Amino acid sequence: MSKLYIVPTPIGNLKDITFRAVEVLKDVDLILAEDTRTSGKLLKHFEISTHMQSHHMHNEHKTVENIIQKLKSGTTVALISDAGTPAISDPGFLLSRACIENGIEVDCLPGATAFVPALVNSGLPNDKFIFEGFLPVKKGRQTRLLLLAEETRTIIFYESPHKLIKTLGHFCEYFGEDREVSVSRELTKLYEETIRGTAKEVLEHYTNKPPKGEIVIIVGGKKK
């Protein structure tokens, strides 16, 4: 029986991959990739020729059992996502849970995760925080926001650029216009930026300057 390696990949700057991650990706028998075209560019850059197989949110329920059988037969497998650490708002949880249930060792390497630098450079308290990832698009969104409005710990969200204005507007509505907010986008990339201020101020900024790129929002908790 083999083991599953969960391997973080860079969120932008390719130099952020670890030596160990490259070594594992070269040594395993199979790499499970969220998008083989995206990951193919990364593997080519680091001269990694390991065979890839698609493993994403639309097929993971169907492929898990087959992967478990491969692991049981001795195949070494690495799981990667398009960027960052697998299973953090990306596929990975189902497979790692299945491995544990089948007595297969899971080895998660440390590495890039977008919310960590966004949290640290936000200037907001980071001794206690919660990770929310993406808010519900429609059903359950209002209920979730009403619940989070009472949260006293710093809150971390992921958001797409075309939904950022809507989400910041909801923060003003449910959390209050004066709630502290920090928005980081394009982390580790050429046009990386972090905008800090009240929910109203940050909303006004992005209303006048529509955002592009991957986004992490850090929201201060409710004052006690």
Short mmCIF file of C-alpha atoms in Angstrom, two decimals:
data_model
loop_
_atom_site.label_atom_id
_atom_site.label_comp_id
_atom_site.label_asym_id
_atom_site.label_seq_id
_atom_site.Cartn_x
_atom_site.Cartn_y
_atom_site.Cartn_z
CA MET A 1 0.00 0.00 0.00
CA SER A 2 1.29 3.44 -0.96
CA LYS A 3 0.56 6.93 0.33
CA LEU A 4 -1.16 10.10 -0.84
CA TYR A 5 0.91 13.28 -0.93
CA ILE A 6 -1.02 16.55 -0.79
CA VAL A 7 1.24 19.11 -2.44
CA PRO A 8 0.70 22.89 -2.34
CA THR A 9 1.60 24.78 -5.52
CA PRO A 10 2.39 28.50 -5.98
CA ILE A 11 -0.52 30.96 -5.92
CA GLY A 12 1.29 33.16 -8.42
CA ASN A 13 5.05 33.44 -8.10
CA LEU A 14 6.59 30.13 -9.22
CA LYS A 15 9.53 30.66 -6.85
CA ASP A 16 7.18 29.95 -3.95
CA ILE A 17 7.17 26.20 -4.57
CA THR A 18 9.34 24.23 -2.13
CA PHE A 19 12.27 21.98 -3.02
CA ARG A 20 10.43 19.11 -1.36
CA ALA A 21 7.29 19.70 -3.43
CA VAL A 22 9.26 19.50 -6.67
CA GLU A 23 11.01 16.36 -5.45
CA VAL A 24 7.73 14.64 -4.54
CA LEU A 25 6.08 15.57 -7.84
CA LYS A 26 9.03 14.06 -9.71
CA ASP A 27 9.11 10.88 -7.64
CA VAL A 28 5.43 9.86 -7.48
CA ASP A 29 3.80 7.58 -10.06
CA LEU A 30 0.74 9.78 -10.62
CA ILE A 31 -0.26 13.43 -10.14
CA LEU A 32 -3.92 14.29 -9.67
CA ALA A 33 -4.47 17.80 -11.04
CA GLU A 34 -7.49 20.09 -10.86
CA ASP A 35 -6.81 21.32 -14.41
CA THR A 36 -4.13 19.38 -16.29
CA ARG A 37 -3.59 22.29 -18.71
CA THR A 38 -2.85 24.74 -15.89
CA SER A 39 -0.70 22.26 -13.97
CA GLY A 40 1.04 21.23 -17.17
CA LYS A 41 2.65 24.66 -17.36
CA LEU A 42 3.94 24.33 -13.79
CA LEU A 43 5.32 20.82 -14.37
CA LYS A 44 7.01 21.89 -17.61
CA HIS A 45 8.68 24.81 -15.83
CA PHE A 46 10.21 22.47 -13.24
CA GLU A 47 10.94 19.71 -15.77
CA ILE A 48 8.52 17.26 -14.14
CA SER A 49 7.37 14.52 -16.50
CA THR A 50 5.11 12.53 -14.12
CA HIS A 51 1.81 11.38 -15.62
CA MET A 52 -1.21 13.51 -14.71
CA GLN A 53 -4.87 12.64 -14.23
CA SER A 54 -7.77 15.08 -13.92
CA HIS A 55 -9.31 15.33 -10.44
CA HIS A 56 -11.68 18.25 -9.88
CA MET A 57 -14.95 19.19 -8.17
CA HIS A 58 -17.06 17.83 -11.03
CA ASN A 59 -15.58 14.32 -11.09
CA GLU A 60 -14.05 13.72 -7.65
CA HIS A 61 -17.04 11.75 -6.35
CA LYS A 62 -16.69 9.35 -9.29
CA THR A 63 -12.89 9.00 -9.27
CA VAL A 64 -12.15 8.57 -5.55
CA GLU A 65 -12.74 4.81 -5.43
CA ASN A 66 -10.52 4.18 -8.46
CA ILE A 67 -7.73 6.25 -6.92
CA ILE A 68 -8.05 4.35 -3.64
CA GLN A 69 -7.61 1.08 -5.52
CA LYS A 70 -4.50 2.43 -7.22
CA LEU A 71 -3.05 3.47 -3.85
CA LYS A 72 -3.82 0.05 -2.39
CA SER A 73 -2.00 -1.58 -5.30
CA GLY A 74 1.17 0.40 -4.55
CA THR A 75 0.83 3.45 -6.79
CA THR A 76 2.24 6.62 -5.21
CA VAL A 77 -0.04 9.59 -5.80
CA ALA A 78 0.30 13.36 -5.39
CA LEU A 79 -2.69 15.69 -5.34
CA ILE A 80 -2.34 19.30 -6.50
CA SER A 81 -4.79 22.10 -7.25
CA ASP A 82 -4.44 24.95 -9.73
CA ALA A 83 -2.89 27.10 -7.00
CA GLY A 84 -2.36 26.87 -3.25
CA THR A 85 -3.04 23.98 -0.90
CA PRO A 86 -5.53 21.31 -2.04
CA ALA A 87 -8.73 20.95 0.02
CA ILE A 88 -8.73 24.66 0.95
CA SER A 89 -11.72 25.74 -1.20
CA ASP A 90 -10.47 23.19 -3.74
CA PRO A 91 -10.87 19.39 -4.20
CA GLY A 92 -9.01 17.24 -1.70
CA PHE A 93 -11.20 16.59 1.32
CA LEU A 94 -13.09 13.63 -0.16
CA LEU A 95 -9.92 11.86 -1.24
CA SER A 96 -7.98 12.45 1.97
CA ARG A 97 -10.95 11.24 4.03
CA ALA A 98 -11.28 8.13 1.87
CA CYS A 99 -7.57 7.39 2.33
CA ILE A 100 -7.84 7.68 6.10
CA GLU A 101 -10.90 5.41 6.13
CA ASN A 102 -8.93 2.82 4.14
CA GLY A 103 -5.81 2.99 6.29
CA ILE A 104 -3.77 4.77 3.59
CA GLU A 105 -1.20 7.27 4.82
CA VAL A 106 -1.79 10.94 3.93
CA ASP A 107 1.22 13.28 3.89
CA CYS A 108 0.36 16.98 3.46
CA LEU A 109 3.35 19.15 2.62
CA PRO A 110 3.48 22.73 3.93
CA GLY A 111 3.31 25.47 1.34
CA ALA A 112 1.42 28.29 -0.30
CA THR A 113 -2.09 29.19 0.87
CA ALA A 114 -3.56 32.52 -0.23
CA PHE A 115 -5.32 33.46 2.99
CA VAL A 116 -2.20 33.37 5.20
CA PRO A 117 -0.32 36.33 3.66
CA ALA A 118 -3.63 38.20 3.22
CA LEU A 119 -4.40 37.75 6.92
CA VAL A 120 -0.93 38.67 8.14
CA ASN A 121 -0.63 41.84 6.04
CA SER A 122 -4.20 43.00 6.73
CA GLY A 123 -3.27 44.65 10.00
CA LEU A 124 -6.30 43.01 11.62
CA PRO A 125 -6.06 40.71 14.67
CA ASN A 126 -4.75 37.27 13.67
CA ASP A 127 -4.46 35.55 17.03
CA LYS A 128 -7.97 34.17 16.51
CA PHE A 129 -9.71 33.90 13.16
CA ILE A 130 -12.18 31.82 11.14
CA PHE A 131 -11.97 30.77 7.50
CA GLU A 132 -15.24 31.05 5.58
CA GLY A 133 -13.98 30.62 2.02
CA PHE A 134 -16.65 31.52 -0.55
CA LEU A 135 -20.03 32.73 0.70
CA PRO A 136 -23.13 30.97 -0.66
CA VAL A 137 -24.09 32.53 -3.99
CA LYS A 138 -27.84 32.63 -3.34
CA LYS A 139 -29.49 30.15 -0.97
CA GLY A 140 -28.26 30.58 2.58
CA ARG A 141 -26.24 33.74 1.89
CA GLN A 142 -28.38 36.06 4.03
CA THR A 143 -28.55 33.53 6.86
CA ARG A 144 -24.77 33.15 6.82
CA LEU A 145 -24.16 36.90 6.81
CA LEU A 146 -26.55 37.45 9.71
CA LEU A 147 -24.71 34.81 11.72
CA LEU A 148 -21.26 36.20 10.85
CA ALA A 149 -22.33 39.72 11.78
CA GLU A 150 -22.05 38.64 15.44
CA GLU A 151 -18.65 36.93 15.01
CA THR A 152 -15.95 38.58 17.15
CA ARG A 153 -12.98 36.86 15.51
CA THR A 154 -11.36 38.03 12.28
CA ILE A 155 -13.12 36.47 9.27
CA ILE A 156 -11.47 35.28 6.04
CA PHE A 157 -13.33 35.10 2.73
CA TYR A 158 -12.42 34.19 -0.85
CA GLU A 159 -14.20 36.06 -3.62
CA SER A 160 -14.17 36.39 -7.40
CA PRO A 161 -13.54 39.86 -8.87
CA HIS A 162 -16.96 40.18 -10.52
CA LYS A 163 -18.72 39.52 -7.19
CA LEU A 164 -16.52 41.68 -4.95
CA ILE A 165 -18.68 44.83 -5.18
CA LYS A 166 -21.82 42.87 -4.28
CA THR A 167 -20.09 41.20 -1.34
CA LEU A 168 -18.65 44.45 0.02
CA GLY A 169 -22.13 45.96 -0.27
CA HIS A 170 -23.50 43.10 1.81
CA PHE A 171 -20.77 43.68 4.40
CA CYS A 172 -21.91 47.32 4.68
CA GLU A 173 -25.51 46.17 5.04
CA TYR A 174 -25.04 43.30 7.51
CA PHE A 175 -21.80 44.17 9.34
CA GLY A 176 -22.01 47.96 9.21
CA GLU A 177 -20.27 50.51 6.99
CA ASP A 178 -17.56 51.13 9.59
CA ARG A 179 -16.44 47.47 9.89
CA GLU A 180 -12.71 47.12 9.18
CA VAL A 181 -11.92 45.37 5.90
CA SER A 182 -8.75 44.44 4.02
CA VAL A 183 -8.86 43.22 0.42
CA SER A 184 -5.77 41.55 -1.06
CA ARG A 185 -5.65 40.64 -4.73
CA GLU A 186 -3.11 39.06 -7.06
CA LEU A 187 -0.99 37.93 -4.09
CA THR A 188 2.67 37.18 -4.99
CA LYS A 189 2.08 38.45 -8.56
CA LEU A 190 3.34 41.57 -10.35
CA TYR A 191 0.25 43.71 -9.62
CA GLU A 192 -0.29 42.56 -6.03
CA GLU A 193 -2.14 45.08 -3.87
CA THR A 194 -3.91 45.33 -0.53
CA ILE A 195 -6.59 47.94 0.12
CA ARG A 196 -7.50 48.55 3.77
CA GLY A 197 -10.21 50.67 5.36
CA THR A 198 -13.83 50.54 6.44
CA ALA A 199 -16.29 48.45 4.44
CA LYS A 200 -17.69 51.66 2.95
CA GLU A 201 -14.26 53.01 2.00
CA VAL A 202 -13.14 49.77 0.36
CA LEU A 203 -16.46 49.48 -1.48
CA GLU A 204 -16.06 53.03 -2.83
CA HIS A 205 -12.51 52.24 -3.95
CA TYR A 206 -13.48 49.18 -5.99
CA THR A 207 -16.65 50.84 -7.30
CA ASN A 208 -14.37 53.44 -8.90
CA LYS A 209 -11.67 50.91 -9.81
CA PRO A 210 -13.16 47.52 -10.79
CA PRO A 211 -10.94 44.70 -9.47
CA LYS A 212 -9.15 41.98 -11.38
CA GLY A 213 -7.48 38.75 -10.25
CA GLU A 214 -7.81 36.38 -7.32
CA ILE A 215 -9.15 38.03 -4.15
CA VAL A 216 -8.96 37.39 -0.40
CA ILE A 217 -11.08 39.52 1.96
CA ILE A 218 -10.22 39.90 5.62
CA VAL A 219 -12.95 41.33 7.84
CA GLY A 220 -12.45 42.48 11.41
CA GLY A 221 -14.69 40.84 13.99
CA LYS A 222 -17.51 42.61 15.79
CA LYS A 223 -16.23 44.81 18.58
CA LYS A 224 -17.06 43.45 22.02
#
